[in-house]
């Protein structure tokens, strides 16, 4: 039985560096696991007034998450923080599946997760730190701590091309092996 990974890219921008990073990791994984990308661009803002009955867009996202053996989040850093679209998704996924059952399961309850991020000179350290704190709080099983950060050079921003040095490639390779072993 093949392992199923769901990639969540915290940037909706076409040609985003984090999408490029996810594609690189997908190549590293090869045939060791099945990879799917979560499309969450059209989910509504989290609002308890529309939480039940569950909006169809949220039901579809929850179904994808439930079917995955592990989640890999690739996130940029916006103003030293996680992107709003990613936080909105995580808010929806952390909500109870049964109305008012806050101790019961959610779509991400005990789901294994790992983090990577590409950003400017910070290597997405702030967003990775925030996610490493948030994900266990919403009862996810974080593998690899703050994960792997990639520094985007000025040249990357000019060419819109993700450049990975040898150190980054080694770190990502190790992260792939650790995450696949954990799931």
Short mmCIF file of C-alpha atoms in Angstrom, two decimals:
data_model
loop_
_atom_site.label_atom_id
_atom_site.label_comp_id
_atom_site.label_asym_id
_atom_site.label_seq_id
_atom_site.Cartn_x
_atom_site.Cartn_y
_atom_site.Cartn_z
CA UNK A 1 0.00 0.00 0.00
CA UNK A 2 1.45 3.35 -1.04
CA UNK A 3 1.76 6.17 1.45
CA UNK A 4 -0.32 9.24 0.60
CA UNK A 5 1.07 12.71 1.22
CA UNK A 6 -0.94 15.88 0.92
CA UNK A 7 1.07 18.99 0.12
CA UNK A 8 -0.28 22.31 1.38
CA UNK A 9 1.35 25.37 -0.18
CA UNK A 10 0.70 28.50 1.86
CA UNK A 11 0.99 30.80 -1.14
CA UNK A 12 -1.72 31.12 -3.77
CA UNK A 13 0.60 32.97 -6.16
CA UNK A 14 1.18 31.29 -9.52
CA UNK A 15 4.84 30.40 -9.71
CA UNK A 16 5.38 30.80 -5.97
CA UNK A 17 8.75 29.82 -4.57
CA UNK A 18 7.07 27.50 -2.09
CA UNK A 19 5.22 25.71 -4.86
CA UNK A 20 8.58 25.26 -6.60
CA UNK A 21 9.98 23.94 -3.32
CA UNK A 22 7.09 21.48 -3.06
CA UNK A 23 7.75 20.30 -6.63
CA UNK A 24 11.42 19.72 -5.72
CA UNK A 25 10.40 17.67 -2.66
CA UNK A 26 7.93 15.72 -4.80
CA UNK A 27 10.84 14.76 -7.07
CA UNK A 28 12.87 13.66 -4.04
CA UNK A 29 9.99 11.47 -2.88
CA UNK A 30 9.68 9.86 -6.31
CA UNK A 31 7.75 6.62 -6.13
CA UNK A 32 8.15 6.25 -2.34
CA UNK A 33 4.75 7.88 -1.81
CA UNK A 34 1.80 9.30 -3.69
CA UNK A 35 1.72 13.11 -3.59
CA UNK A 36 -1.33 15.32 -4.04
CA UNK A 37 -1.61 19.10 -3.70
CA UNK A 38 -4.46 20.56 -1.68
CA UNK A 39 -6.45 23.19 -3.52
CA UNK A 40 -7.94 25.50 -0.92
CA UNK A 41 -8.06 28.78 -2.83
CA UNK A 42 -11.87 28.96 -2.71
CA UNK A 43 -12.63 28.15 0.91
CA UNK A 44 -14.61 30.77 2.83
CA UNK A 45 -13.23 32.71 5.77
CA UNK A 46 -13.65 30.81 9.03
CA UNK A 47 -16.92 31.96 10.57
CA UNK A 48 -18.88 30.06 13.20
CA UNK A 49 -22.09 31.38 11.67
CA UNK A 50 -21.50 29.17 8.60
CA UNK A 51 -19.67 26.29 10.30
CA UNK A 52 -22.69 23.95 10.42
CA UNK A 53 -23.93 22.68 8.13
CA UNK A 54 -20.40 22.37 6.80
CA UNK A 55 -19.80 24.36 3.60
CA UNK A 56 -19.14 22.06 0.63
CA UNK A 57 -15.68 23.58 0.04
CA UNK A 58 -14.70 22.70 3.62
CA UNK A 59 -16.13 19.19 3.37
CA UNK A 60 -14.02 18.60 0.23
CA UNK A 61 -10.83 19.87 1.91
CA UNK A 62 -11.48 17.77 5.02
CA UNK A 63 -11.98 14.69 2.86
CA UNK A 64 -8.59 15.22 1.18
CA UNK A 65 -6.89 15.70 4.56
CA UNK A 66 -8.57 12.64 6.06
CA UNK A 67 -7.38 10.48 3.18
CA UNK A 68 -3.73 11.46 3.61
CA UNK A 69 -1.18 9.62 5.72
CA UNK A 70 0.75 12.85 6.21
CA UNK A 71 0.60 16.57 5.48
CA UNK A 72 3.58 18.62 4.31
CA UNK A 73 3.18 22.37 4.65
CA UNK A 74 5.30 24.66 2.47
CA UNK A 75 4.92 28.26 3.53
CA UNK A 76 6.26 31.70 2.73
CA UNK A 77 6.57 34.30 5.43
CA UNK A 78 4.47 37.46 5.17
CA UNK A 79 5.49 40.29 7.52
CA UNK A 80 7.27 37.82 9.80
CA UNK A 81 4.15 35.66 10.09
CA UNK A 82 2.15 32.88 8.47
CA UNK A 83 0.00 33.81 5.46
CA UNK A 84 -3.65 34.53 6.21
CA UNK A 85 -4.87 31.95 3.69
CA UNK A 86 -2.88 29.22 5.44
CA UNK A 87 -4.10 30.25 8.90
CA UNK A 88 -7.69 30.29 7.61
CA UNK A 89 -7.28 26.74 6.27
CA UNK A 90 -5.78 25.51 9.54
CA UNK A 91 -8.57 27.18 11.51
CA UNK A 92 -11.18 25.31 9.47
CA UNK A 93 -9.31 22.00 9.70
CA UNK A 94 -8.89 22.27 13.46
CA UNK A 95 -12.62 22.72 14.11
CA UNK A 96 -14.61 19.77 15.49
CA UNK A 97 -16.28 17.43 13.02
CA UNK A 98 -19.27 17.17 15.35
CA UNK A 99 -20.85 20.44 16.39
CA UNK A 100 -19.81 21.53 19.91
CA UNK A 101 -17.64 18.42 20.44
CA UNK A 102 -14.39 20.32 21.09
CA UNK A 103 -12.67 17.31 22.64
CA UNK A 104 -13.61 15.06 19.72
CA UNK A 105 -11.82 14.58 16.43
CA UNK A 106 -11.09 17.17 13.79
CA UNK A 107 -9.85 16.62 10.25
CA UNK A 108 -6.25 17.07 11.45
CA UNK A 109 -6.49 15.30 14.84
CA UNK A 110 -3.30 13.21 15.25
CA UNK A 111 -2.39 13.74 11.58
CA UNK A 112 1.36 13.64 10.96
CA UNK A 113 2.72 16.92 9.58
CA UNK A 114 6.04 18.47 8.62
CA UNK A 115 7.06 21.99 7.61
CA UNK A 116 9.28 23.66 5.03
CA UNK A 117 9.44 27.25 3.93
CA UNK A 118 11.19 29.51 1.47
CA UNK A 119 11.46 33.22 2.21
CA UNK A 120 14.00 36.03 2.10
CA UNK A 121 16.97 36.12 4.45
CA UNK A 122 14.89 34.69 7.32
CA UNK A 123 14.58 31.29 5.61
CA UNK A 124 10.93 31.47 6.75
CA UNK A 125 12.13 31.00 10.34
CA UNK A 126 9.29 33.01 11.86
CA UNK A 127 6.50 31.18 10.06
CA UNK A 128 8.14 27.81 10.71
CA UNK A 129 8.42 28.67 14.42
CA UNK A 130 4.78 29.80 14.53
CA UNK A 131 3.60 26.65 12.76
CA UNK A 132 5.74 24.45 15.03
CA UNK A 133 3.84 25.98 17.95
CA UNK A 134 0.38 25.99 16.35
CA UNK A 135 0.28 22.50 14.82
CA UNK A 136 0.66 20.53 18.08
CA UNK A 137 -1.85 22.91 19.70
CA UNK A 138 -4.44 21.86 17.10
CA UNK A 139 -3.51 18.25 17.94
CA UNK A 140 -1.36 17.44 14.93
CA UNK A 141 1.67 15.18 15.25
CA UNK A 142 4.61 17.39 14.21
CA UNK A 143 7.56 15.53 12.70
CA UNK A 144 10.92 17.26 12.39
CA UNK A 145 10.28 20.33 14.53
CA UNK A 146 10.57 23.58 12.59
CA UNK A 147 11.54 21.69 9.44
CA UNK A 148 13.67 23.10 6.65
CA UNK A 149 14.07 26.75 5.77
CA UNK A 150 15.29 28.04 2.43
CA UNK A 151 16.86 31.50 2.02
CA UNK A 152 15.71 33.26 -1.13
CA UNK A 153 18.44 35.38 -2.67
CA UNK A 154 17.96 38.74 -4.36
CA UNK A 155 18.64 36.95 -7.64
CA UNK A 156 15.76 34.54 -6.94
CA UNK A 157 13.38 37.48 -6.63
CA UNK A 158 14.67 38.95 -9.90
CA UNK A 159 14.45 35.71 -11.87
CA UNK A 160 11.50 34.16 -9.99
CA UNK A 161 13.56 30.94 -9.86
CA UNK A 162 14.07 28.93 -6.69
CA UNK A 163 17.77 28.26 -6.13
CA UNK A 164 18.72 25.49 -3.72
CA UNK A 165 22.28 25.21 -2.42
CA UNK A 166 23.82 21.88 -1.44
CA UNK A 167 23.06 22.42 2.25
CA UNK A 168 19.35 22.96 1.49
CA UNK A 169 19.23 19.86 -0.71
CA UNK A 170 20.82 17.75 2.02
CA UNK A 171 18.37 19.10 4.63
CA UNK A 172 15.36 18.46 2.40
CA UNK A 173 16.57 14.95 1.61
CA UNK A 174 16.90 14.20 5.33
CA UNK A 175 13.45 15.68 5.98
CA UNK A 176 11.91 13.47 3.29
CA UNK A 177 13.50 10.35 4.78
CA UNK A 178 12.46 11.27 8.34
CA UNK A 179 8.87 12.03 7.35
CA UNK A 180 8.41 8.93 5.21
CA UNK A 181 9.79 6.81 8.04
CA UNK A 182 7.38 8.44 10.52
CA UNK A 183 4.33 7.68 8.41
#
